[in-house]
Each structure stands twice: as structure tokens, then as C-alpha cells.
mmCIF file of C-alpha atoms and ligand atoms in Angstrom:
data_model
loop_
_atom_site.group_PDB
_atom_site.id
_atom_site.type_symbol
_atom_site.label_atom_id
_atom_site.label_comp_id
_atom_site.label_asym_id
_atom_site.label_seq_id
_atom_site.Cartn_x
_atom_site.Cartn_y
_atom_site.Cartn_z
ATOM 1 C CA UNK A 970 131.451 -18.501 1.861
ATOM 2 C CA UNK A 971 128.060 -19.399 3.452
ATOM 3 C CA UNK A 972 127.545 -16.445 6.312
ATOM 4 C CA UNK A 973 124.768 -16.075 9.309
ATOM 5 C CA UNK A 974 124.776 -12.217 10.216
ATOM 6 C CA UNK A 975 123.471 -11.565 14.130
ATOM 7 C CA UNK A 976 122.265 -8.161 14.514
ATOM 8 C CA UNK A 977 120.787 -5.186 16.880
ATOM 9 C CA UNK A 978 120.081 -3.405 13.465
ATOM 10 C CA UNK A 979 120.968 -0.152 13.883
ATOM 11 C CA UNK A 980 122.399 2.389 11.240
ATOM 12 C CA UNK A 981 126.185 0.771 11.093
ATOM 13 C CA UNK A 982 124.591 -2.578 11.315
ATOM 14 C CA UNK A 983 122.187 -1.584 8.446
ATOM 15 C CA UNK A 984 125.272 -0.648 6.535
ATOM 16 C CA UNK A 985 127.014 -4.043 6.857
ATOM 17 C CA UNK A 986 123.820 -5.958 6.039
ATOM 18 C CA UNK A 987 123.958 -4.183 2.852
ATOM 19 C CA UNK A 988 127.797 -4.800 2.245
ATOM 20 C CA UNK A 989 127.234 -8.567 3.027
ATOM 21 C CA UNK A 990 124.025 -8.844 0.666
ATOM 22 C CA UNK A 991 126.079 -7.139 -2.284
ATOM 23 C CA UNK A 992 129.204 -9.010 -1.607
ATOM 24 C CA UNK A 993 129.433 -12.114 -4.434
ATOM 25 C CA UNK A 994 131.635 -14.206 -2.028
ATOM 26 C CA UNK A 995 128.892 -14.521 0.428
ATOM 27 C CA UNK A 996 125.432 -16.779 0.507
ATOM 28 C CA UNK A 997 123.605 -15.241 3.519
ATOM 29 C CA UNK A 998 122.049 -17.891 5.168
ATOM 30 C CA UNK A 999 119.883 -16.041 7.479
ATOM 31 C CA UNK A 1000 120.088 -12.770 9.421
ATOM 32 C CA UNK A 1001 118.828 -13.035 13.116
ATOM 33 C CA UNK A 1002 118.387 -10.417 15.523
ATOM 34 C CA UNK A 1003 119.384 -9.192 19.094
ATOM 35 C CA UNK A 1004 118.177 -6.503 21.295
ATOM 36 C CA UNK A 1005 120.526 -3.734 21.372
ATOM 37 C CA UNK A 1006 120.569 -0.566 19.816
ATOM 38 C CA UNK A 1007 116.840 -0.683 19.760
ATOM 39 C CA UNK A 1008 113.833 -3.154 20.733
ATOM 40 C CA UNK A 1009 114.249 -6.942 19.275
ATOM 41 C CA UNK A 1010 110.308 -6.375 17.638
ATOM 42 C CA UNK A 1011 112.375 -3.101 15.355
ATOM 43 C CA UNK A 1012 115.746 -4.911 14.717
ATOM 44 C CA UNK A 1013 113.694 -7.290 13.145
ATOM 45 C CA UNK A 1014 111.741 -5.048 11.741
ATOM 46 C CA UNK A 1015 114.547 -3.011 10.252
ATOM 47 C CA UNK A 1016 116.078 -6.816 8.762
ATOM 48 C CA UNK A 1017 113.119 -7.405 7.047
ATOM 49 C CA UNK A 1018 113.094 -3.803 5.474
ATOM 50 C CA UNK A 1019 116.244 -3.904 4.211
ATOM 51 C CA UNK A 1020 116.893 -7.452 2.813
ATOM 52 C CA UNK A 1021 113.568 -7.346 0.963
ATOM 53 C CA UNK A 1022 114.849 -3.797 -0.471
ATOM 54 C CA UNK A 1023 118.101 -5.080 -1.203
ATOM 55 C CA UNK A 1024 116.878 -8.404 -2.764
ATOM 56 C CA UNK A 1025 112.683 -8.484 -3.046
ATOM 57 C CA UNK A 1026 112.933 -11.763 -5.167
ATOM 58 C CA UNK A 1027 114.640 -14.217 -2.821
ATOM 59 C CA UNK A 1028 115.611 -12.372 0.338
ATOM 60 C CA UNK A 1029 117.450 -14.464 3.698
ATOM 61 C CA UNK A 1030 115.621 -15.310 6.461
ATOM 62 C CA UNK A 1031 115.140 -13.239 9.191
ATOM 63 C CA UNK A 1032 114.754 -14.315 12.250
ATOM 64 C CA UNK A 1033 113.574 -12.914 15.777
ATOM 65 C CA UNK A 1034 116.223 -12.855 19.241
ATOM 66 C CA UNK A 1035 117.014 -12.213 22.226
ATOM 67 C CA UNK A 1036 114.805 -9.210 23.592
ATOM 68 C CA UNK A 1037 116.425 -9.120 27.043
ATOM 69 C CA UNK A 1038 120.027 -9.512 27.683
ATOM 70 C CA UNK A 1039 121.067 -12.887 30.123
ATOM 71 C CA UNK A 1040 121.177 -11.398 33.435
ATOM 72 C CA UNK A 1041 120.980 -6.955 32.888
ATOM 73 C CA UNK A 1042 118.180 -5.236 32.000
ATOM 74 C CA UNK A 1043 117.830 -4.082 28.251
ATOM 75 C CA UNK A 1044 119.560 -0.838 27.428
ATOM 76 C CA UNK A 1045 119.062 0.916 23.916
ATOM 77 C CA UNK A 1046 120.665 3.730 22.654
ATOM 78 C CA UNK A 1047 117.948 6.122 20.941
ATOM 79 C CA UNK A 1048 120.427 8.885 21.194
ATOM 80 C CA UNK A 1049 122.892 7.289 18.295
ATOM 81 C CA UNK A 1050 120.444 5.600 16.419
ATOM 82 C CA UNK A 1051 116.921 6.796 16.647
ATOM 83 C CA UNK A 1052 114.075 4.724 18.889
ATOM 84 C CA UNK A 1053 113.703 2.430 15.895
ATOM 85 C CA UNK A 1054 117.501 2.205 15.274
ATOM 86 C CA UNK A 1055 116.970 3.463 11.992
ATOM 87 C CA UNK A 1056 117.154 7.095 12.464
ATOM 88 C CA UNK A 1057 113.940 7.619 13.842
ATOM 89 C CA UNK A 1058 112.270 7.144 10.611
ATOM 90 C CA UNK A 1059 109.570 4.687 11.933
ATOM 91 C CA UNK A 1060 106.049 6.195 11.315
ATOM 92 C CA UNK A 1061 107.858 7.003 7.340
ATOM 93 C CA UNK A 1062 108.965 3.198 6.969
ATOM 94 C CA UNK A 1063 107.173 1.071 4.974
ATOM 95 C CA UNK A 1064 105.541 -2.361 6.489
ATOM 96 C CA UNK A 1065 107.524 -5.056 5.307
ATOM 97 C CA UNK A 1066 106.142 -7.563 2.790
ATOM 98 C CA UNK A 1067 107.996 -10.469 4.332
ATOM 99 C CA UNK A 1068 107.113 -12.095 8.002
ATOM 100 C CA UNK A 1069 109.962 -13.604 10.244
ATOM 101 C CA UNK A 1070 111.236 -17.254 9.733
ATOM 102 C CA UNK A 1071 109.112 -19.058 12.388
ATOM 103 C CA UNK A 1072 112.323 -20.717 14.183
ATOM 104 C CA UNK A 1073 113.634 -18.341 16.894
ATOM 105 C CA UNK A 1074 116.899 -16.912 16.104
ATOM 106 C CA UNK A 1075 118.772 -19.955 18.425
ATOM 107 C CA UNK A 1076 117.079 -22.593 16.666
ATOM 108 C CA UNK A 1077 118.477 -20.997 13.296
ATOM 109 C CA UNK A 1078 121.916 -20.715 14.579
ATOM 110 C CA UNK A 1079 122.106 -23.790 16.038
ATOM 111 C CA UNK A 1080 120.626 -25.501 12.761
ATOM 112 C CA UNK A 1081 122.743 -24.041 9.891
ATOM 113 C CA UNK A 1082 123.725 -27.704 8.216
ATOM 114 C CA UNK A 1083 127.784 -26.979 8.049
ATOM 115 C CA UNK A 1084 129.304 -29.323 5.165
ATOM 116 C CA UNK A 1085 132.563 -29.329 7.143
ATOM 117 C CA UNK A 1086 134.701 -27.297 9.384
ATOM 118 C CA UNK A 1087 135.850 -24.636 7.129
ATOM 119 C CA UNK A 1088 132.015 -23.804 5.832
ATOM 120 C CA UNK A 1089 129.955 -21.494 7.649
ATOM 121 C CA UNK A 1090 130.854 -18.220 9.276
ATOM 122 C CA UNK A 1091 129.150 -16.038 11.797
ATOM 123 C CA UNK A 1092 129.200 -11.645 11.912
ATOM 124 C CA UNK A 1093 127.940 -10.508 14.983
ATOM 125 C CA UNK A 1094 127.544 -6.937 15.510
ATOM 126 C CA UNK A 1095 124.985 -6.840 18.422
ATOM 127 C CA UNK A 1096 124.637 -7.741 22.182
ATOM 128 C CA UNK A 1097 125.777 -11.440 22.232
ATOM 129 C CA UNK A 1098 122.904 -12.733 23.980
ATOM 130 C CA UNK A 1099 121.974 -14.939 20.853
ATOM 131 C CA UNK A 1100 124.859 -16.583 21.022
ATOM 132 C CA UNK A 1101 125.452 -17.361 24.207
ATOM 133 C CA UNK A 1102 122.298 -19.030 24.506
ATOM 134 C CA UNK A 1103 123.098 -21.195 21.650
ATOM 135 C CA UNK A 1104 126.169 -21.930 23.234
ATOM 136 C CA UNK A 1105 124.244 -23.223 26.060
ATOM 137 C CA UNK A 1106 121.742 -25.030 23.916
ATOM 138 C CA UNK A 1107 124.253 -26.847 21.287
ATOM 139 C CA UNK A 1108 127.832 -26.596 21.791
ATOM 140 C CA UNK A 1109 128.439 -28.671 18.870
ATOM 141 C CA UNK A 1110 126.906 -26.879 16.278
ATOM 142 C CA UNK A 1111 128.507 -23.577 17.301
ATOM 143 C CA UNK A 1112 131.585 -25.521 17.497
ATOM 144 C CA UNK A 1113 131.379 -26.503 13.578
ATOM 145 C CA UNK A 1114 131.169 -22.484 12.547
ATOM 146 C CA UNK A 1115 134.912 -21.618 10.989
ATOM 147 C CA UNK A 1116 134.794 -18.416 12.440
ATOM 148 C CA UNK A 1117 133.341 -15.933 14.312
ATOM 149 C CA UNK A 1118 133.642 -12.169 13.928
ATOM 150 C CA UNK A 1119 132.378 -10.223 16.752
ATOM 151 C CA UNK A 1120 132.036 -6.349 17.155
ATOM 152 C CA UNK A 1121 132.718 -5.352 20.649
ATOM 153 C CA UNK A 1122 135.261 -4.456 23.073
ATOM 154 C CA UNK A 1123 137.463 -1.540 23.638
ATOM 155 C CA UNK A 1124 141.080 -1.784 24.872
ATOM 156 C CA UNK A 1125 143.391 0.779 24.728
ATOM 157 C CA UNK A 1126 141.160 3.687 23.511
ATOM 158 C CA UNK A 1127 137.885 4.773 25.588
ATOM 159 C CA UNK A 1128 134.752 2.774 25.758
ATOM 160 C CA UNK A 1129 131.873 4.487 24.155
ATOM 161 C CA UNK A 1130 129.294 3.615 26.749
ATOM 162 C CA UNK A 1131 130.699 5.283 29.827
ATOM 163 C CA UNK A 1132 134.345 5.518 30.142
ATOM 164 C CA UNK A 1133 135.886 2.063 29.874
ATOM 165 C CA UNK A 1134 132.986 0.508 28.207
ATOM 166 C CA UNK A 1135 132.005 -0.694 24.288
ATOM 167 C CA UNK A 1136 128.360 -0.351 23.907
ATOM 168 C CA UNK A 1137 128.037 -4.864 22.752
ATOM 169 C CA UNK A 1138 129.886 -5.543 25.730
ATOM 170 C CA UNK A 1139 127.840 -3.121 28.008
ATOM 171 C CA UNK A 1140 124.694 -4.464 27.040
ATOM 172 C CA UNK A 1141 125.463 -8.171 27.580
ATOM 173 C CA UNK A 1142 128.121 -8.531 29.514
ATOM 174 C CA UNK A 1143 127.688 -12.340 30.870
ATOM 175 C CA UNK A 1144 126.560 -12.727 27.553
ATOM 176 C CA UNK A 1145 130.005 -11.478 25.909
ATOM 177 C CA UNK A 1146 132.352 -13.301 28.673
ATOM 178 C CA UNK A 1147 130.678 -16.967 27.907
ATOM 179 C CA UNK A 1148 131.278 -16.839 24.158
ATOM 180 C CA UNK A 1149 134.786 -15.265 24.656
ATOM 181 C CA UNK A 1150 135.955 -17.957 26.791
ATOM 182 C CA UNK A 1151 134.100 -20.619 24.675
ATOM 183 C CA UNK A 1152 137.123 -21.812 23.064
ATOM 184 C CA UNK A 1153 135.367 -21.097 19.674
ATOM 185 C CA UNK A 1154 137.639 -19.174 16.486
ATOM 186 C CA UNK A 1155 136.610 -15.785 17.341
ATOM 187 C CA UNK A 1156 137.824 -12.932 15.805
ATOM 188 C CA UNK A 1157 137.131 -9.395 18.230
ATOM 189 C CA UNK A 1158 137.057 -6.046 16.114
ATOM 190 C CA UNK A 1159 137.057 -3.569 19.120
ATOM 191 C CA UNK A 1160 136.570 0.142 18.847
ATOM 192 C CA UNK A 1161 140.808 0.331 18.380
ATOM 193 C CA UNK A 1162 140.038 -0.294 15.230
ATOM 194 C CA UNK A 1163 136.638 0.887 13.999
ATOM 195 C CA UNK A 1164 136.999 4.535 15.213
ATOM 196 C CA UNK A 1165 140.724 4.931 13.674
ATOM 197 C CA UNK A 1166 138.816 5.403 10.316
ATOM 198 C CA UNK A 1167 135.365 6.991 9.493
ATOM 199 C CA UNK A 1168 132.411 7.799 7.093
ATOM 200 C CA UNK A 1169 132.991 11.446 6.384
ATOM 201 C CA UNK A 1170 129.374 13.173 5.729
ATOM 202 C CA UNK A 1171 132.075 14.478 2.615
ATOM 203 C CA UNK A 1172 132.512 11.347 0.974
ATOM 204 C CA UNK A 1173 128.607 10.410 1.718
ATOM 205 C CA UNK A 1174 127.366 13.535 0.118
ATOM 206 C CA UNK A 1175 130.156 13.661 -2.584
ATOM 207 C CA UNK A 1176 128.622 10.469 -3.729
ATOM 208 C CA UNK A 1177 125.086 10.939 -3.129
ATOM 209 C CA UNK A 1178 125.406 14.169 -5.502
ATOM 210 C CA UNK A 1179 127.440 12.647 -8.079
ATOM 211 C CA UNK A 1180 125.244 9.443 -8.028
ATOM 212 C CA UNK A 1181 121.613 9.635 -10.125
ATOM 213 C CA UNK A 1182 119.684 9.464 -6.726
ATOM 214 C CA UNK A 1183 119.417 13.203 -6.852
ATOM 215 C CA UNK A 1184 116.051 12.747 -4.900
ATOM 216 C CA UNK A 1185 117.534 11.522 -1.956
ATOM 217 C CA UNK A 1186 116.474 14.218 1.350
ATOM 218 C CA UNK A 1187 114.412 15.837 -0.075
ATOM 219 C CA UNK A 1188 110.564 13.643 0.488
ATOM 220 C CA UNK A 1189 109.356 13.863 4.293
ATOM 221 C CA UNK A 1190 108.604 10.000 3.305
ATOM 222 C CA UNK A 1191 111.086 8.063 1.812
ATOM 223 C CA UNK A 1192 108.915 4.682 0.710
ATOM 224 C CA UNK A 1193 110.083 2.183 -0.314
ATOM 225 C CA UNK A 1194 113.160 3.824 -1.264
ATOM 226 C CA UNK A 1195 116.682 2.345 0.287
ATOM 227 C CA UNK A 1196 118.539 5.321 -0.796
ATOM 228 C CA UNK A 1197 116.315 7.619 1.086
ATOM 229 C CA UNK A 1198 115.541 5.345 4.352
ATOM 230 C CA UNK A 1199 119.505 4.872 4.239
ATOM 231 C CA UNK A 1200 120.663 8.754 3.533
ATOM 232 C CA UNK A 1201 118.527 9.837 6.053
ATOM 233 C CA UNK A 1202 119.172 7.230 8.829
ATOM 234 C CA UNK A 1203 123.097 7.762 8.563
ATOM 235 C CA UNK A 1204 122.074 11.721 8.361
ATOM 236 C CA UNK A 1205 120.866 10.822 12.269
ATOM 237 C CA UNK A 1206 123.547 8.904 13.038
ATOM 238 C CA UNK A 1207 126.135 11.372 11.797
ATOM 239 C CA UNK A 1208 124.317 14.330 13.372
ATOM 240 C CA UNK A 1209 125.093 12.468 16.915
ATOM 241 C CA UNK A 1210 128.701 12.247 16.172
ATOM 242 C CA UNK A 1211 129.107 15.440 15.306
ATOM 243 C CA UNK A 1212 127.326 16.707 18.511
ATOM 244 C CA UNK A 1213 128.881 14.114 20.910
ATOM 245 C CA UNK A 1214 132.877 14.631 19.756
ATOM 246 C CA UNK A 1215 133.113 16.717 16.875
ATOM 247 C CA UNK A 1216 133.382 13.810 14.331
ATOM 248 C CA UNK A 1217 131.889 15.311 11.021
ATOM 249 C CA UNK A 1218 131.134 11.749 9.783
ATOM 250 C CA UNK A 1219 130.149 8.172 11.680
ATOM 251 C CA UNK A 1220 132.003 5.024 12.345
ATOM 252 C CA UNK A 1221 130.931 1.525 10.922
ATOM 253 C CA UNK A 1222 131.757 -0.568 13.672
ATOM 254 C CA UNK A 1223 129.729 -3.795 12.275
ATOM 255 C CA UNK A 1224 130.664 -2.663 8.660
ATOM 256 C CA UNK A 1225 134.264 -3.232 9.394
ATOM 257 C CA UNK A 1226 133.398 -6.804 11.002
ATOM 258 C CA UNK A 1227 131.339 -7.681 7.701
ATOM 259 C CA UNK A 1228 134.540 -6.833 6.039
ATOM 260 C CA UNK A 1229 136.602 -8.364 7.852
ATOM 261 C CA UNK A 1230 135.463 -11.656 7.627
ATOM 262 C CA UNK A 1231 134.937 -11.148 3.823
ATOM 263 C CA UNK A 1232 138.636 -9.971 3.111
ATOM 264 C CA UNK A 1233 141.107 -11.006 6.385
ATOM 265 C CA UNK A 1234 144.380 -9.750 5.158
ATOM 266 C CA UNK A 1235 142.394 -6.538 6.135
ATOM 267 C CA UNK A 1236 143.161 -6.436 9.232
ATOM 268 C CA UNK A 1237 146.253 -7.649 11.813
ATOM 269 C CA UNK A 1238 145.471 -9.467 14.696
ATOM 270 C CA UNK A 1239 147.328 -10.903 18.278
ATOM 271 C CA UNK A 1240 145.954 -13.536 20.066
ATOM 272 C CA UNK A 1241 145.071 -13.440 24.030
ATOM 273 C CA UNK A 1242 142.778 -14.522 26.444
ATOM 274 C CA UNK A 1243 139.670 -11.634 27.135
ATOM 275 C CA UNK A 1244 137.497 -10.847 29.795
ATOM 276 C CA UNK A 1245 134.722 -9.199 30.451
ATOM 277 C CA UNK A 1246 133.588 -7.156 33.325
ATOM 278 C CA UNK A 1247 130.325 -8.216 33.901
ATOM 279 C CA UNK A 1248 129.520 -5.573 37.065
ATOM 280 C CA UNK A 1249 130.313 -2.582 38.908
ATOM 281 C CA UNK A 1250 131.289 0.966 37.712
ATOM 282 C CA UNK A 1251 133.327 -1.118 35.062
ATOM 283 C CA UNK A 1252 130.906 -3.647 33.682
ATOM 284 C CA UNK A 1253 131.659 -4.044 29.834
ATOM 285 C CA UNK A 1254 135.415 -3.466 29.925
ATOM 286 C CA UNK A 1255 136.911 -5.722 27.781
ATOM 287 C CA UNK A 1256 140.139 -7.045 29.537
ATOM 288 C CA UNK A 1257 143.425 -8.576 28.064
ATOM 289 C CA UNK A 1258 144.772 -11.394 29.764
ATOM 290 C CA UNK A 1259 147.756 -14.273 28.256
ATOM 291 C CA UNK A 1260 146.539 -17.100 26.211
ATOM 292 C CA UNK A 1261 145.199 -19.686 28.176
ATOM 293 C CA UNK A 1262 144.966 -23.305 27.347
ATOM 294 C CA UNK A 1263 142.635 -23.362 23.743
ATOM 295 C CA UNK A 1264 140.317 -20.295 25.391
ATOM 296 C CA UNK A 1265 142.149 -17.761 23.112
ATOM 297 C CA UNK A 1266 140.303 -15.255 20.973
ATOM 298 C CA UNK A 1267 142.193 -13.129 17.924
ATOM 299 C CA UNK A 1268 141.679 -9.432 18.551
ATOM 300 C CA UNK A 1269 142.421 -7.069 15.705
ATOM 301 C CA UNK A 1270 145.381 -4.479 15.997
ATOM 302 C CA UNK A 1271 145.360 -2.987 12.671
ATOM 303 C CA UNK A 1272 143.500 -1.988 9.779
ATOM 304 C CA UNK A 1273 144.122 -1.264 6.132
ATOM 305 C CA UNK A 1274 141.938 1.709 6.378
ATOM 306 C CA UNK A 1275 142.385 2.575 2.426
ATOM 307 C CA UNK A 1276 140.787 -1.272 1.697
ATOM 308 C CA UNK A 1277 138.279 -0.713 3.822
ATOM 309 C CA UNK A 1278 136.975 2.547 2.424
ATOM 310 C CA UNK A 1279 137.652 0.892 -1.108
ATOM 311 C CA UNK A 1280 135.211 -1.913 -0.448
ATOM 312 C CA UNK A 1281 132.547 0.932 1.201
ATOM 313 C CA UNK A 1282 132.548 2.763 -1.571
ATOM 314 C CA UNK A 1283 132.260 0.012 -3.751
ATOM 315 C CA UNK A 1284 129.615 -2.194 -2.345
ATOM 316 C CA UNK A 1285 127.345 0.197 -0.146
ATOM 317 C CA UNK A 1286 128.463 3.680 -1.321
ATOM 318 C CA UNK A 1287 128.340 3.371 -5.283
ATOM 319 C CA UNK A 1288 125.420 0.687 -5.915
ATOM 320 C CA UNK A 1289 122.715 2.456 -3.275
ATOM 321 C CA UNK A 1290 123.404 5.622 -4.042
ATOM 322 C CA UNK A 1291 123.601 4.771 -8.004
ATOM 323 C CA UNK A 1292 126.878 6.323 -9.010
ATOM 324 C CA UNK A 1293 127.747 3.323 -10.680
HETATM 325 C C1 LIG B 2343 128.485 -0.974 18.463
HETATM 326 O O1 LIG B 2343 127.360 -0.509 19.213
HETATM 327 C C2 LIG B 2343 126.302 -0.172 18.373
HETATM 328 O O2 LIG B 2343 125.808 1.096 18.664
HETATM 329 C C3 LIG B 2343 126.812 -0.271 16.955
HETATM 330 O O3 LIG B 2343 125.806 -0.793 16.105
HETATM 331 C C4 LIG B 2343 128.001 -1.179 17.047
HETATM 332 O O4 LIG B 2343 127.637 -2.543 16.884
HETATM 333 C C5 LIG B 2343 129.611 0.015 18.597
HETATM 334 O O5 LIG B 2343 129.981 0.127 19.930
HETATM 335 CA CA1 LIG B 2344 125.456 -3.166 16.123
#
């Protein structure tokens, strides 16, 4: 399954990058970035990092977004995943060896060569400015991805940007309403989903102390170390949860969206028509409307929460962390 990956890398997006790159099933044919949970300049940044950690010999390309939303002004979120979306590890982070592909992240979208329909798929777990401006730019070679998995939306449970509100759909809201109504096979994995299951800081530190990595929190400067940047990043992003609602642990949103477009008998969906509140005190609500006419997106219901974790454990968990 060839895969492009769009990302604000934060700390959940970090986490699916590594479950695509360690998932056999996929080829990664690039990983472009978004503003979102931090500055476009440190997504990127953060990309680089990771895939040349994860895979130093041969790593995808990476290429540089969106830094402003369509029409809003940018909003990060420091507060969940550091300024650098990475746990506020920046001035410890290693330069990365690797420089950005050259094309802007549209021009890599939009220039994926697809063999035929059923050949390339597309995670998104940002803002999705990228792709609505390569909607705008080429509707034909969007049209010729199979799918589309997008991370966003919140329907029946509360937003988690204000009260009605998903933080993807907040940031972009224009953004998220043209590529929802594009006609495109879209899959939506909302916040109904993601937070039904979490990370427990439990299972993280279970494994981290059964694993060989027994080095892990302890240097003020991690290196070039993914264990360490990872451990301590997810530390930060845990340490908000726990202070905002309690959670002893952290959702993977984008994980779950990597996932599911790796294994889709993981979760149930219903199709519908979605829109998205693009101002006013409820700009980013994600709205459910009847199918209309071909504009129908599939938004996910359930989850097998027990696959999920399985596949976690397996390909994140258990090979960074070395208990394997
Ligand atoms: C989404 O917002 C970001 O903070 C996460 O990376 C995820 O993509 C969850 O609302
Ligand atoms: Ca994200």
C-alpha cells in the first residue's frame, strides 16, 4: 500500500509516523507538513528528526506546508505539545542530517504518480490546509488517491478546543469544509473514537522498564536517541492530560488514523454528509447532515480498541522501546 502522511507533527502525530514507518504493508511515499500543533518551520523539523531516526539509510521525503491556515490566523497549541510540538525538547534535539524535498508539500501531493485507482492513500492528521489547496490546484490527482483518512471532528462527545470544537477542524475550518464536501473517499476518525481508548503512562512505563532502553529519562539531552526524544515528548504530552481532565495517559488521535487505514476492519463506520462551522462561537464543529448526492464522507462509529492497542504495542511500543 503506497501511503503520503500530512502532518502538524506533534507528539500523537510523531507516534503514527513511527507506526506507519514500521508497518511492512506500507511504502511511505513522502511525509509533508501543516501548521498546527506548532510552527510549519518545527513540524518539518520534527519529520525530518524522526524519519532519519527511524530509517537513516533511505528515509521519505519530507516536505514543507501550509504555515497559515486559508482564511484564520494560525493557532498552535504549546500547552499539549510543547512550542516545538515535541515536548518542548527543542534546544536538546539534534539538527537533522537531511534537508526538505525542494517541491512544496502541494506540488508533492498533487504529483504522487498513482498506477490506478486503488493505489495510493493519504493519512492526514493536521489542519487540512494542504489539502485543500491541492484540491484547488489539481482536482484530478487528488481524485486518483483510494482513500483518505482524516483526523478531525467531534460529534457526539465534546470538542477539545473550546466546547464544540476538534482542535484540526478549529484550526482550518474553510480548509476542513472544502475537502469534506469534495466528493473524495474520505474516511473521518473524530474524537468519538480516539478518546474512547488511551495510552496509559502504565503500559508506557511497563514497557519502557521491561524493554533494554533502561536509559531512557534519565540524560537532560537525549541525542540522537528516539527512545529518549520519544519517552520524554509523550512524558509532556501525558503530563497535560493528566492536568487538564484527570486522564493518567494520552490519546493517539493520528495514531488511530495511521491504523486505520492500515487495518479497516478496525473500525465501523456510517456514511453522511459533514459540515463544518467555519465562524462564530462555534467555528470547528463538525456537523452531521444526510448523504447528499456523491458529497458523502464515512465517519467512524466504532473501534476495536483491543486491535488497536495490539498493533501499538507491537509496532511503536515494543521496537522503540526495545522489548522485543
Ligand atoms: C488532533 O489535534 C492535535 O493536537 C493532535 O495531533 C490531533 O491531530 C486532536 O484533536
Ligand atoms: Ca495532529
Amino acid at each position: 500500500m503506497r501511503m503520503v502522511l500530512d502532518m502538524d507533527t506533534g507528539v500523537d502525530d510523531a507516534v503514527a509516523m513511527v507506526l506507519a514507518m514500521n508497518s511492512p504493508e506500507f511504502e511511505i511515499e513522502a511525509i509533508t507538513t501543516v501548521a498546527g500543533n506548532a510552527p510549519v518551520v518545527q513540524c518539518t523539523r520534527n519529520s525530518l528528526l524522526i524519519t532519519e531516526l527511524l530509517r537513516p539509510w533511505d528515509p521519505p521525503p519530507v516536505a514543507h506546508g501550509a504555515c497559515e491556515p486559508l482564511v484564520q490566523s494560525l493557532i498552535i497549541a504549546p500547552e499539549v505539545h510543547g512550542h516545538d510540538g515535541l515536548g518542548g525538547l527543542l534546544d536538546t534535539l539534534p539538527t537533522p542530517h537531511h534537508a526538505a524535498d525542494s517541491r512544496p508539500a502541494v506540488e508533492l501531493i498533487t504529483a504522487i504518480p498513482h498506477d490506478g485507482p486503488d493505489d495510493v492513500s493519504l493519512v492526514a492528521s493536521g489542519p487540512l490546509t494542504n489539502l485543500a489547496i491541492a484540491l484547488r490546484t489539481d482536482p484530478t490527482a487528488m481524485a486518483a488517491y483510494r482513500r483518505i483518512v482524516v483526523m478531525g471532528g467531534a460529534f457526539n462527545v465534546p470538542g477539545n478546543t473550546g466546547p464544540v470544537a476538534e482542535f484540526n477542524f478549529y484550526v482550518d475550518p474553510e480548509a476542513a469544509s472544502e475537502v469534506l464536501s469534495s466528493g473524495l473517499d474520505i474516511t473521518i476518525i473524530p474524537l468519538d473514537v480516539t478518546t474512547s481508548t488511551a495510552l496509559t503512562r502504565e503500559t508506557l512505563e511497563t514497557l519502557v522498564k521491561s524493554g533494554k532502553r533502561t536509559d531512557i529519562p534519565a540524560p537532560a539531552r537525549p541525542g540522537r536517541n528516539l527512545a529518549a526524544i520519544l519517552y520524554r515528548a509523550l512524558d509532556y504530552y501525558m503530563n497535560f492530560q493528566e492536568d487538564e481532565s484527570g486522564l493518567n495517559g494520552g490519546f493517539m488521535h493520528d495514531a488511530l488514523a495511521v491504523a486505520a487505514a492500515l487495518f479497516p476492519s478496525m473500525i465501523t463506520t456510517r456514511p453522511a454528509s459533514v459540515e463544518v462551522v467555519t465562524s462564530g462561537p462555534a467555528r470547528g464543529r463538525s456537523l452531521v447532515l444526510p448523504p447528499v448526492n456523491g458529497r458523502a464522507v464515512n465517519i467512524a462509529i466504532g473501534l476495536d480498541a483491543g486491535a488497536f492497542h495490539r498493533v501499538l504495542e507491537e509496532r511503536v511500543l515494543a521496537p522503540v522501546w526495545g522489548s522485543t
